[in-house]
XYZ file of N, CA, C and O in Angstrom:
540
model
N -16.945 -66.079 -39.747
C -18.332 -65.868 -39.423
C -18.436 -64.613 -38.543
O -17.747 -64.541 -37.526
N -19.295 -63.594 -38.903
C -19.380 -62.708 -38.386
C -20.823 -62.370 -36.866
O -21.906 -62.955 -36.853
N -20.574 -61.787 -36.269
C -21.640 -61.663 -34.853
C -22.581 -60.825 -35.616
O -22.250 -59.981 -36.448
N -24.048 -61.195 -35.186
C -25.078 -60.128 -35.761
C -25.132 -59.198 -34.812
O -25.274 -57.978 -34.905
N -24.979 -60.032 -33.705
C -25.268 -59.126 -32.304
C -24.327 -57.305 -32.319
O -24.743 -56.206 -31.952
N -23.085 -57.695 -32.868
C -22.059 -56.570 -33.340
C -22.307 -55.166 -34.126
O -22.044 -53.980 -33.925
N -22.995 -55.985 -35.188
C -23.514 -55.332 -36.150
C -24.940 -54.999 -36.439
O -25.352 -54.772 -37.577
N -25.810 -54.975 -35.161
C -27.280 -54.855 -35.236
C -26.910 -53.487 -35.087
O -26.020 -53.004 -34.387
N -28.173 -52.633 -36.270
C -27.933 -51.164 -35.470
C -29.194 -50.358 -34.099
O -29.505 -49.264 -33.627
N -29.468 -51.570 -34.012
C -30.601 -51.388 -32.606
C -29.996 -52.012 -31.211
O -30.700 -52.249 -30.230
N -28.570 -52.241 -31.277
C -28.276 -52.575 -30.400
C -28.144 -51.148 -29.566
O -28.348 -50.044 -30.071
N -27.724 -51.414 -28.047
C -28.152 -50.402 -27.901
C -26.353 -50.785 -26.232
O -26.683 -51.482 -25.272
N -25.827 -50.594 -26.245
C -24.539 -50.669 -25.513
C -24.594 -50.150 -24.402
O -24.665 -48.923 -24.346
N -24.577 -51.048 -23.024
C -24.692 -50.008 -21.690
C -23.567 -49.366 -21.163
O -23.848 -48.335 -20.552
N -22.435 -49.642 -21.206
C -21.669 -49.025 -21.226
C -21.342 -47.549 -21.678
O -20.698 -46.823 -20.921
N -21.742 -47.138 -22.796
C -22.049 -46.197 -23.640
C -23.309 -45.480 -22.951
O -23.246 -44.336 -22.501
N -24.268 -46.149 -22.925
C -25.424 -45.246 -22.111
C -25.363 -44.558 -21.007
O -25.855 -43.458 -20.759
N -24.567 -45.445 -20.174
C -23.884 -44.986 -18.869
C -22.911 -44.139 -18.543
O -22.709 -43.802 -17.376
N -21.823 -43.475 -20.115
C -21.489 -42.745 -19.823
C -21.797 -41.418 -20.266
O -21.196 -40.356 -20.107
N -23.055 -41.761 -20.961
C -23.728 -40.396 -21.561
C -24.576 -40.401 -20.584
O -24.985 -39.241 -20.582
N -25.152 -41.005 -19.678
C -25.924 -40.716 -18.366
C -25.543 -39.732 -17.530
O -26.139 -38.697 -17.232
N -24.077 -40.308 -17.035
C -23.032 -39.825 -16.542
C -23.218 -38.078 -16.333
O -23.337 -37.300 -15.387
N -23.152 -37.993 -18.097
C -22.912 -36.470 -18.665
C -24.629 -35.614 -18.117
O -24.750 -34.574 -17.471
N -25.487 -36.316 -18.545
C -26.743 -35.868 -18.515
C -26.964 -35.722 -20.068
O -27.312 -34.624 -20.501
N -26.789 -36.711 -20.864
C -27.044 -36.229 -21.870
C -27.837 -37.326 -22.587
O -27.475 -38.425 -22.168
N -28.743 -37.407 -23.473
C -29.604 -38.373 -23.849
C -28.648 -39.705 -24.598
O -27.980 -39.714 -25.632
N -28.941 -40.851 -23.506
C -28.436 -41.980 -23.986
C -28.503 -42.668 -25.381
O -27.832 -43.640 -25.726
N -29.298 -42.093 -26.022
C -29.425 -42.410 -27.311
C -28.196 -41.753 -28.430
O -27.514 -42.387 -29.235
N -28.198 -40.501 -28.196
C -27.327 -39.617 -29.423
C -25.926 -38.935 -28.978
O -24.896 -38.594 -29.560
N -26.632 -38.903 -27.053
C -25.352 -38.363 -26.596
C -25.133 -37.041 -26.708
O -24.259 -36.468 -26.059
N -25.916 -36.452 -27.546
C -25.302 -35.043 -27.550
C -26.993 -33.865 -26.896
O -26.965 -32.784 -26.308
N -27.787 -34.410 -27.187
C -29.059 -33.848 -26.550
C -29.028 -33.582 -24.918
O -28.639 -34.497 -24.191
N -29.396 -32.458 -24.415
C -29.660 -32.036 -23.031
C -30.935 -33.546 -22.390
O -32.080 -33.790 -22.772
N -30.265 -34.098 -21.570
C -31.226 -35.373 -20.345
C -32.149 -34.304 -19.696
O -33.350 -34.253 -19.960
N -31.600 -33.545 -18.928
C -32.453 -33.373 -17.809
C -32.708 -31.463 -17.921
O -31.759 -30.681 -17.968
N -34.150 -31.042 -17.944
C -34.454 -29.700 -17.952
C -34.536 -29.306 -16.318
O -35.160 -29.714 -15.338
N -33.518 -28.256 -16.614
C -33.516 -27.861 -14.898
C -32.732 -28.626 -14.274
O -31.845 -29.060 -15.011
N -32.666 -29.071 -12.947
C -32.093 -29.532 -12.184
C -31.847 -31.317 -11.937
O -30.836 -31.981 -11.710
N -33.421 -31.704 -12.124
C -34.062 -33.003 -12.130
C -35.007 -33.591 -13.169
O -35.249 -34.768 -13.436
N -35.496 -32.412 -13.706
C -36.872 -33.190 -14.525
C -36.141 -33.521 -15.765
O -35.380 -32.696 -16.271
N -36.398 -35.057 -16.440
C -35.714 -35.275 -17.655
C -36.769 -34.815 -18.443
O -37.818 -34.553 -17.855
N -36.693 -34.609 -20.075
C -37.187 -33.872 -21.269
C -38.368 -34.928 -21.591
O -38.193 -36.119 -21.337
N -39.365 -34.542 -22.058
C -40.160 -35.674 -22.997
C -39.448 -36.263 -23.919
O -39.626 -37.472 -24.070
N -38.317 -35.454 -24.895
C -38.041 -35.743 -25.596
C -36.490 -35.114 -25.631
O -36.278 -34.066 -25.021
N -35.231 -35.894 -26.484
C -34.190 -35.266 -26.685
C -34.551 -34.333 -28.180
O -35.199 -34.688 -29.165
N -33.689 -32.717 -27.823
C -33.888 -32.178 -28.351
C -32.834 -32.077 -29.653
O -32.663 -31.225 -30.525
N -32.173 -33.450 -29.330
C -31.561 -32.985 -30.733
C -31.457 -34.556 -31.735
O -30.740 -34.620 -32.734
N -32.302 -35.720 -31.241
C -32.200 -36.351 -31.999
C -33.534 -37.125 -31.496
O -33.502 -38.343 -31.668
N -34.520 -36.670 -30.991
C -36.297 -36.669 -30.586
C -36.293 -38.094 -30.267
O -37.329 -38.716 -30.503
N -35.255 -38.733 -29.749
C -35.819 -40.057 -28.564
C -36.926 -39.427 -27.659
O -36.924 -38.292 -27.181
N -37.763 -40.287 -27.539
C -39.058 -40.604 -26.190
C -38.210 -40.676 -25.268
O -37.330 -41.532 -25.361
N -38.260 -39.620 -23.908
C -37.335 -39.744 -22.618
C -38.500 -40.380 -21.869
O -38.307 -41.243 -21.013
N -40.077 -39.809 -22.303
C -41.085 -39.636 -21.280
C -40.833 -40.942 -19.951
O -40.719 -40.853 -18.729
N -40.824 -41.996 -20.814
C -41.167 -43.112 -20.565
C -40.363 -43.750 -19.268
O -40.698 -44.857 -18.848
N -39.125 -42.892 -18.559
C -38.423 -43.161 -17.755
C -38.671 -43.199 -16.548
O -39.137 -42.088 -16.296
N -38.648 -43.861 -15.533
C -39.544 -44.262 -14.324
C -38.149 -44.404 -12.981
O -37.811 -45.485 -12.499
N -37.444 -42.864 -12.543
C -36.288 -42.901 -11.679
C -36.556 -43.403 -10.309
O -35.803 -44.002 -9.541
N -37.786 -43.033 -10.166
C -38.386 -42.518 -8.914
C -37.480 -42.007 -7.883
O -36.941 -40.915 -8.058
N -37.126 -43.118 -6.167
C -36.403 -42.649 -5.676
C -34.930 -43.338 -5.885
O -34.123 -43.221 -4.962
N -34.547 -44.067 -7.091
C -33.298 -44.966 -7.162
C -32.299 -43.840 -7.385
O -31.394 -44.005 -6.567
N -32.039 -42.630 -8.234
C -31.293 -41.678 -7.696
C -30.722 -41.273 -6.545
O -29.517 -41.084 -6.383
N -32.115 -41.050 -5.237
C -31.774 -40.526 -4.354
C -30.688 -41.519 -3.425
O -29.550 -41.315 -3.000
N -31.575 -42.625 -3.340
C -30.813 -43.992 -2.632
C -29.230 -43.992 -3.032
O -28.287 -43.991 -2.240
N -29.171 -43.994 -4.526
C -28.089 -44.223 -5.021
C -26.712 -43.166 -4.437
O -25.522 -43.408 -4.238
N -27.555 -41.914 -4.293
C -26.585 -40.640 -4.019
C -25.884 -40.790 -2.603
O -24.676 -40.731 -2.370
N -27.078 -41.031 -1.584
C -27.085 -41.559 -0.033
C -25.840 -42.455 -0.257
O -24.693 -42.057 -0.053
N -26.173 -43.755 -0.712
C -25.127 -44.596 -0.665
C -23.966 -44.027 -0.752
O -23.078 -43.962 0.098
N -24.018 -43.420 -2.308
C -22.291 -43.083 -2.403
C -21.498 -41.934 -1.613
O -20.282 -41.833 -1.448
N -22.714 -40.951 -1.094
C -22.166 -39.698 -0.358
C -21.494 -40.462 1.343
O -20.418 -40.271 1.908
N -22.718 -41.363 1.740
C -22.295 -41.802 2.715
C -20.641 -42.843 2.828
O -19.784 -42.809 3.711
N -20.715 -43.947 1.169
C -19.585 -44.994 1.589
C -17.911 -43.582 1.121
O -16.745 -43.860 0.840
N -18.497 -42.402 1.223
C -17.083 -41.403 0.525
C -16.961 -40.470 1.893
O -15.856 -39.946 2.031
N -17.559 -40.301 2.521
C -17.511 -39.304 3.301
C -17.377 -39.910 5.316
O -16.761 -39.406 6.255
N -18.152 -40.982 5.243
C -17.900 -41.581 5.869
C -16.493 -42.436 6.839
O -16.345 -42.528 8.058
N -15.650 -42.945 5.724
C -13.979 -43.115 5.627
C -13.480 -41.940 6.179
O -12.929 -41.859 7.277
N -13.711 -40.901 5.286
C -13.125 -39.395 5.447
C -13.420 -39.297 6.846
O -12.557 -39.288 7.723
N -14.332 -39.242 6.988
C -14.593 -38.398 8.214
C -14.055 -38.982 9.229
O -13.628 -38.166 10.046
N -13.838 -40.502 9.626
C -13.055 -41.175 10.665
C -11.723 -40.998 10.368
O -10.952 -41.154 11.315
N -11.212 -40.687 9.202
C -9.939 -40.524 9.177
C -9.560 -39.102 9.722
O -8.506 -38.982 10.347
N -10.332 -38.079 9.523
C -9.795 -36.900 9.805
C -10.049 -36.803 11.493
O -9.219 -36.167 12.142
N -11.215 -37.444 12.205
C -10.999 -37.539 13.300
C -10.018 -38.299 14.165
O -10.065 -38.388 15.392
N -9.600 -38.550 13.785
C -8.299 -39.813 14.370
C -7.310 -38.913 14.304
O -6.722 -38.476 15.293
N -7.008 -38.488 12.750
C -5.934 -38.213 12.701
C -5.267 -36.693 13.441
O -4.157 -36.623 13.967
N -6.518 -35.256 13.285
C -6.069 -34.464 13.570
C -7.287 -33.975 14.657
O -7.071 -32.979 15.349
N -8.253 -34.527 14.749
C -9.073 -34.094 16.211
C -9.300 -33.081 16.146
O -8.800 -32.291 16.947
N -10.192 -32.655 15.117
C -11.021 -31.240 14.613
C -11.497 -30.613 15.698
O -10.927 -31.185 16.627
N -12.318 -29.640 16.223
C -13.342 -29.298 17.388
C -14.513 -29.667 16.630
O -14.452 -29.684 15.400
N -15.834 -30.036 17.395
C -16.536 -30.886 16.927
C -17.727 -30.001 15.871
O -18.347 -30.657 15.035
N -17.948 -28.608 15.991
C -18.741 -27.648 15.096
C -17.795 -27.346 14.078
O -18.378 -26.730 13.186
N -16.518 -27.519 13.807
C -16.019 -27.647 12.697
C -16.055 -28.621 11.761
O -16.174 -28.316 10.574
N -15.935 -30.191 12.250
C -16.375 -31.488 11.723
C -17.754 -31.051 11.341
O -17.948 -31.483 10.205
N -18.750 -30.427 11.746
C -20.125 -30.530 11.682
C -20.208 -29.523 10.492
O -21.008 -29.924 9.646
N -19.580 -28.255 10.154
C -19.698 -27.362 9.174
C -19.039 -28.304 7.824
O -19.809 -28.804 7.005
N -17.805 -28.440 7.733
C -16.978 -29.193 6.826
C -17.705 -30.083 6.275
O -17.961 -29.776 5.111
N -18.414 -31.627 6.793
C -18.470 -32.394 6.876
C -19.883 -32.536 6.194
O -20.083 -33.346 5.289
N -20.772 -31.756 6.655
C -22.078 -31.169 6.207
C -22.115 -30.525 5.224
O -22.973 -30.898 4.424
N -21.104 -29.083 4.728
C -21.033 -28.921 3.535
C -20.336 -30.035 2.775
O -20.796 -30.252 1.654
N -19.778 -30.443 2.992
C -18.967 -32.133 1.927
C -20.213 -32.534 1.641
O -20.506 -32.231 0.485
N -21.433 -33.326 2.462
C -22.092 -33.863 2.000
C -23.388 -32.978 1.290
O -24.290 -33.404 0.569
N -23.232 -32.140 1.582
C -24.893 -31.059 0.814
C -23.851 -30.894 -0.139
O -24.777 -31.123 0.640
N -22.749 -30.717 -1.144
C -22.015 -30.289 -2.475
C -21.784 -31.688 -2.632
O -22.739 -31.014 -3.019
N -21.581 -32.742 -2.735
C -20.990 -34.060 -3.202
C -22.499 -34.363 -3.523
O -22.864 -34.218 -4.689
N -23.538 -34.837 -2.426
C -25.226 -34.635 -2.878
C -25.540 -33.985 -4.397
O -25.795 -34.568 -5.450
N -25.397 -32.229 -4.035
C -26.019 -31.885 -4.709
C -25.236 -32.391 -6.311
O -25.948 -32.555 -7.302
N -24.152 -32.536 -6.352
C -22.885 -32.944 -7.713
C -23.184 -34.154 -8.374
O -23.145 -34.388 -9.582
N -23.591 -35.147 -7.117
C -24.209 -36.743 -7.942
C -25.413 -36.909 -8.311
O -25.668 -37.506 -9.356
N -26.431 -36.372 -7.456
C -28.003 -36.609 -8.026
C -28.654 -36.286 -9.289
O -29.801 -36.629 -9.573
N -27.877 -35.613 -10.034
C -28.635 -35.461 -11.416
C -27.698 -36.379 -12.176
O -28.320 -37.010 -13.031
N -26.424 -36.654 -12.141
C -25.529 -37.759 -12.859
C -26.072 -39.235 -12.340
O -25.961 -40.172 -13.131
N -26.664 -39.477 -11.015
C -27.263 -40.323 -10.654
C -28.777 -41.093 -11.454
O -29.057 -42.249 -11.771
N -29.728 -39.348 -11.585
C -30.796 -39.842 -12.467
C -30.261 -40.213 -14.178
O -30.850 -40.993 -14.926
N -29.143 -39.509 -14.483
C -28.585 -39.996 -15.695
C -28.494 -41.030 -15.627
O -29.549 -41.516 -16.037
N -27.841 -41.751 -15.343
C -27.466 -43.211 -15.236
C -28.939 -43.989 -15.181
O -29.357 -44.540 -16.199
N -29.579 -44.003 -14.146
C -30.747 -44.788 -14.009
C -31.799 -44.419 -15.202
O -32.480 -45.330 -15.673
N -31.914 -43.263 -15.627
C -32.726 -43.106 -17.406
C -31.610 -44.158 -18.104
O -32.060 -45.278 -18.345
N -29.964 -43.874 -18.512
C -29.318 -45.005 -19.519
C -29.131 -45.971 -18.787
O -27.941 -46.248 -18.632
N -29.801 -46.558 -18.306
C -29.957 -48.095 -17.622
C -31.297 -48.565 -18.163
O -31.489 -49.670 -18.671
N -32.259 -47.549 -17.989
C -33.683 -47.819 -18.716
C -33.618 -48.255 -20.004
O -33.891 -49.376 -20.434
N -33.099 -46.946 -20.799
C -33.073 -46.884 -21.818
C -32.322 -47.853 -22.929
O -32.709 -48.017 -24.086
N -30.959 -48.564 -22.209
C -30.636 -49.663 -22.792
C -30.769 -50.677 -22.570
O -30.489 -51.549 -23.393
N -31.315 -50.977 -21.200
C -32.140 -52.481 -21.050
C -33.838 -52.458 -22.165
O -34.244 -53.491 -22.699
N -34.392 -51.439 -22.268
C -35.465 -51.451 -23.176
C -36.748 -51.609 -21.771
O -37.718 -52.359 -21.884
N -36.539 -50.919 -20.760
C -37.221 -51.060 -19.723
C -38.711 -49.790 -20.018
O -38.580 -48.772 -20.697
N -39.538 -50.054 -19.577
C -40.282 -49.439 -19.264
C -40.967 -48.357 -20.500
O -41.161 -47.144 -20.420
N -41.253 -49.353 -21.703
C -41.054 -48.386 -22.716
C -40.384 -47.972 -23.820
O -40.905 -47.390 -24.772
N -38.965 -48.329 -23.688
C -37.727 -47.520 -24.161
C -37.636 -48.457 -25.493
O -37.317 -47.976 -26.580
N -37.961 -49.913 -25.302
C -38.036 -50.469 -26.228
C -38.973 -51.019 -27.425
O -39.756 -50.088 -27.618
N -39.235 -51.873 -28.166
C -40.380 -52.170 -29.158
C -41.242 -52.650 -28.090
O -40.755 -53.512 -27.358
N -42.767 -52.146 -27.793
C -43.342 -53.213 -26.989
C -44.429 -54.135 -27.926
O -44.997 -53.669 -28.913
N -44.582 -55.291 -27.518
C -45.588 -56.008 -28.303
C -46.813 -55.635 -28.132
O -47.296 -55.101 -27.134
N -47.451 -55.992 -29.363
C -49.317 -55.571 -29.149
C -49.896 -56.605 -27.940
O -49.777 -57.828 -27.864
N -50.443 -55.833 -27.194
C -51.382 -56.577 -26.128
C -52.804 -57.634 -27.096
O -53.635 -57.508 -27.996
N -52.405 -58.395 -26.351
C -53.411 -59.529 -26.931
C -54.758 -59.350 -26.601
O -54.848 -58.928 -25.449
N -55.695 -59.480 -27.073
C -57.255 -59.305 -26.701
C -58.024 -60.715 -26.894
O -57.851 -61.637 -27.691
N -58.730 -60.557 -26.087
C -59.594 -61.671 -25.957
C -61.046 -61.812 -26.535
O -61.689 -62.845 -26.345
């Protein structure tokens, strides 16, 4: 007996979405440009015309980036003070550029992810929606 679930071709795999998020590249085909510019994702992928419009990041990127810049840099930074006792405007240059380049490196792989999180849960759009009922 075979799984339909396997063989649906509307399934839609998060795993897979997530690592074409990852890339910035439209969770659907994978090979289409996600995001024009820096941050703004496309209305549409330009190479296999999925609806991006419909994606709603807001600030879960930014949060997300905070988190991870802080639980990576954070460690670091007590370790290097312990260990070799920087002068303290050097910790502050280093430490500050670490986090403005690690920042600027995750936040658009960040909004990737949260569009292929949308996009394969069927959130906000992404999926069939039903006709609204009228009264």
């Amino acid at each position: 007996m075979t799984d339909i679930a396997l063989h649906d071709p509307d399934d839609r795999p998060m795993g897979q979405a997530l690592r074409r998020g990852w890339r910035c590249r439209c969770p659907a085909c994978g090979e289409g440009k996600l995001l024009q510019g820096y941050l703004k994702v496309r209305d549409n992928c330009p190479k296999c015309g999925e609806a991006l419009h419909h994606q709603r990041a807001d600030d879960g990127p930014a949060y997300l980036t905070i988190m991870i810049v802080g639980h990576i840099l954070a460690p670091v930074l007590l370790f290097v003070y312990m260990k070799w006792r920087l002068e303290p405007m050097t910790m502050i240059w280093v430490f500050g550029l670490g986090c403005v380049a690690l920042s600027l490196f995750l936040l658009p792989r960040m909004k990737g992810i949260m569009v292929a999180i949308q996009w394969s849960k069927r959130m906000h759009g992404f999926g069939h929606q039903p006709e609204p009922v009228s009264d």
